[in-house]
Amino acid sequence: MAMSKAAAFLSVTPITSNQNSTCLNSSPSSTSVSLFSSISKSSSSLSFPLTLKRTTPPPSPSVLFSFFSSKNKQINGASAYKFPDPIPEFAEAETEKFRANLIKKLTKKDIYGDSIEEVVGICTEIFNTFLHTEYGGPGTLLVIPFIDMADTLTERGLPGAPQAARAAVVWAQKHVDKDWNKWTGEDDGDDN
């Protein structure tokens, strides 16, 4: 495939006796490269010169510069966006909703027994810390706190770590960004 693309831009011309076959000739409109090819057959060898000539001019430096500078502007614009800082009041209100929902959801399962308060307490503490330190609106809800929930519950030997973390992440995906938009007045009216 690479050879066929290269062949489209190069033409082969033989070198005449008056051309220098060892140099690289360059002009604004074309580029020639001279090569020697050798074919060995037993004790005799055959050498013949070969010139590859570029038939299309290379792009001008100004075209290349404008292409790459416009790409840099797009990249720099995306990296310059700053998410809002966490809102402590929102974090407190959302943590209470999270805790109430998690207790309601996990009490339906028989696997927690007497550990339900401890499981919910650990999940709520991790979620609260995340909302206070990292969550800054839609686009900043991370999976890391939910992984931390499952890991912490497992390390402490509490039952139902994967189920608790799953219930927490499902609730957060459905509610946190929507609640943030309502809290900040950016609600778009979408009730999905």
Coordinates of C-alpha atoms in Angstrom, one line a residue:
M1 CA 0.0 0.0 0.0
A2 CA 2.8 2.4 0.9
M3 CA 4.6 1.7 -2.3
S4 CA 1.6 2.4 -4.5
K5 CA 1.1 5.8 -2.8
A6 CA 4.8 6.6 -3.3
A7 CA 4.6 5.5 -6.9
A8 CA 1.8 8.0 -7.6
F9 CA 4.0 10.9 -6.7
L10 CA 7.3 9.7 -8.2
S11 CA 8.3 9.1 -11.8
V12 CA 11.3 7.1 -12.8
T13 CA 13.7 8.6 -15.4
P14 CA 17.0 7.1 -16.5
I15 CA 20.1 9.2 -16.0
T16 CA 21.9 10.3 -19.1
S17 CA 25.7 10.4 -19.3
N18 CA 25.8 14.2 -18.7
Q19 CA 23.9 14.1 -15.4
N20 CA 25.6 13.7 -12.1
S21 CA 24.2 10.4 -10.7
T22 CA 25.4 10.8 -7.1
C23 CA 23.8 14.1 -6.1
L24 CA 20.4 15.2 -5.0
N25 CA 19.0 17.8 -7.3
S26 CA 16.4 20.2 -5.9
S27 CA 14.3 22.9 -7.4
P28 CA 11.0 24.6 -6.3
S29 CA 8.9 22.6 -8.8
S30 CA 10.5 19.1 -8.6
T31 CA 12.8 17.0 -6.6
S32 CA 15.1 14.3 -8.2
V33 CA 16.9 11.6 -6.3
S34 CA 19.5 9.6 -8.1
L35 CA 20.2 6.0 -7.1
F36 CA 22.4 3.2 -8.3
S37 CA 20.9 -0.3 -8.5
S38 CA 23.1 -3.3 -8.7
I39 CA 22.2 -6.8 -9.8
S40 CA 24.8 -9.5 -9.0
K41 CA 25.0 -12.7 -11.0
S42 CA 27.7 -15.1 -10.1
S43 CA 31.0 -13.3 -10.8
S44 CA 29.7 -10.5 -13.0
S45 CA 27.7 -7.6 -11.7
L46 CA 25.5 -5.1 -13.5
S47 CA 25.0 -1.5 -12.3
F48 CA 22.6 1.0 -13.7
P49 CA 21.6 4.4 -12.4
L50 CA 18.0 5.3 -11.6
T51 CA 16.5 8.7 -10.9
L52 CA 13.2 9.2 -9.0
K53 CA 11.6 12.5 -9.8
R54 CA 8.7 14.0 -7.8
T55 CA 6.1 15.3 -10.1
T56 CA 4.0 17.4 -7.7
P57 CA 5.5 20.3 -5.7
P58 CA 5.7 20.1 -1.9
P59 CA 3.2 22.2 0.1
S60 CA 4.5 25.7 0.9
P61 CA 5.6 26.4 4.4
S62 CA 2.8 28.9 4.9
V63 CA 0.2 26.3 4.1
L64 CA 1.7 23.9 6.6
F65 CA 2.0 26.6 9.3
S66 CA -1.6 27.7 8.9
F67 CA -2.8 24.1 9.2
F68 CA -0.8 23.3 12.4
S69 CA -1.5 26.7 14.0
S70 CA -5.3 26.3 13.6
K71 CA -5.1 22.8 15.1
N72 CA -3.1 24.2 18.1
K73 CA -5.8 26.8 18.7
Q74 CA -8.4 24.1 18.9
I75 CA -6.4 22.0 21.3
N76 CA -5.5 25.0 23.4
G77 CA -9.1 26.2 23.6
A78 CA -10.3 22.8 24.9
S79 CA -7.5 22.6 27.5
A80 CA -8.2 26.2 28.6
Y81 CA -11.8 25.3 29.8
K82 CA -12.0 25.4 33.6
F83 CA -14.7 23.6 35.4
P84 CA -16.4 25.4 38.3
D85 CA -15.2 24.8 41.8
P86 CA -17.2 22.5 44.0
I87 CA -20.1 24.1 45.9
P88 CA -20.1 23.0 49.6
E89 CA -23.8 23.7 50.1
F90 CA -24.6 21.6 47.1
A91 CA -22.3 18.8 48.3
E92 CA -24.1 18.7 51.7
A93 CA -27.6 18.6 50.2
E94 CA -26.6 16.0 47.6
T95 CA -24.9 13.9 50.2
E96 CA -28.1 13.8 52.3
K97 CA -30.1 12.7 49.2
F98 CA -27.5 10.1 48.4
R99 CA -27.5 8.7 51.9
A100 CA -31.3 8.4 52.1
N101 CA -31.5 6.7 48.7
L102 CA -28.7 4.3 49.5
I103 CA -30.3 3.2 52.8
K104 CA -33.6 2.7 51.0
K105 CA -32.0 0.7 48.2
L106 CA -29.7 -1.5 50.3
T107 CA -32.3 -2.4 53.0
K108 CA -34.2 -4.2 50.3
K109 CA -31.3 -6.7 50.1
D110 CA -30.8 -9.4 52.7
I111 CA -27.0 -9.5 52.4
Y112 CA -26.1 -6.6 54.7
G113 CA -27.8 -7.6 58.0
D114 CA -26.5 -5.6 60.9
S115 CA -23.8 -3.9 58.8
I116 CA -26.2 -1.7 56.8
E117 CA -25.3 1.5 58.7
E118 CA -21.6 0.9 58.4
V119 CA -21.8 0.2 54.7
V120 CA -23.9 3.3 54.0
G121 CA -21.7 5.4 56.3
I122 CA -18.5 4.4 54.4
C123 CA -20.1 5.0 51.0
T124 CA -21.6 8.4 52.1
E125 CA -18.3 9.6 53.6
I126 CA -16.4 8.8 50.3
F127 CA -19.1 10.4 48.2
N128 CA -19.2 13.5 50.4
T129 CA -15.5 13.9 50.2
F130 CA -15.6 13.6 46.4
L131 CA -18.4 16.2 46.1
H132 CA -16.6 18.7 48.4
T133 CA -13.2 18.4 46.7
E134 CA -13.6 17.3 43.0
Y135 CA -17.1 17.6 41.6
G136 CA -17.6 20.8 39.7
G137 CA -20.7 20.1 37.6
P138 CA -21.5 18.0 34.6
G139 CA -18.5 16.3 33.1
T140 CA -16.7 15.9 36.4
L141 CA -18.5 12.9 37.8
L142 CA -15.7 10.3 38.1
V143 CA -15.8 6.6 38.7
I144 CA -12.9 6.6 41.2
P145 CA -15.0 7.3 44.3
F146 CA -17.2 4.4 43.5
I147 CA -14.2 2.1 43.1
D148 CA -12.9 3.4 46.4
M149 CA -16.3 2.5 48.0
A150 CA -16.1 -1.1 46.8
D151 CA -12.4 -1.4 47.8
T152 CA -12.9 0.0 51.3
L153 CA -15.9 -2.2 52.0
T154 CA -14.0 -5.3 50.7
E155 CA -10.9 -4.4 52.8
R156 CA -13.0 -4.1 55.9
G157 CA -14.7 -7.4 55.3
L158 CA -18.2 -5.9 55.0
P159 CA -20.8 -7.8 52.9
G160 CA -22.1 -6.7 49.5
A161 CA -19.3 -4.3 48.5
P162 CA -19.9 -4.6 44.7
Q163 CA -23.7 -4.2 45.1
A164 CA -23.4 -1.1 47.3
A165 CA -20.9 0.5 44.9
R166 CA -23.1 -0.3 42.0
A167 CA -26.2 1.1 43.7
A168 CA -24.2 4.3 44.5
V169 CA -22.9 4.8 41.0
V170 CA -26.3 4.2 39.4
W171 CA -27.9 6.8 41.6
A172 CA -25.1 9.3 41.0
Q173 CA -25.4 8.9 37.2
K174 CA -29.1 9.5 37.3
H175 CA -29.2 12.4 39.7
V176 CA -26.0 14.3 40.4
D177 CA -25.6 16.3 37.2
K178 CA -29.3 17.1 37.0
D179 CA -29.3 18.2 40.6
W180 CA -26.3 20.4 39.9
N181 CA -28.0 22.0 37.0
K182 CA -31.1 22.8 39.1
W183 CA -28.9 24.1 41.9
T184 CA -27.0 26.4 39.7
G185 CA -30.0 27.5 37.6
E186 CA -28.7 25.8 34.4
D187 CA -31.6 23.4 34.2
D188 CA -32.4 22.8 30.6
G189 CA -35.9 21.3 31.3
D190 CA -34.9 17.8 30.3
D191 CA -36.4 15.4 32.8
N192 CA -34.8 12.2 31.5

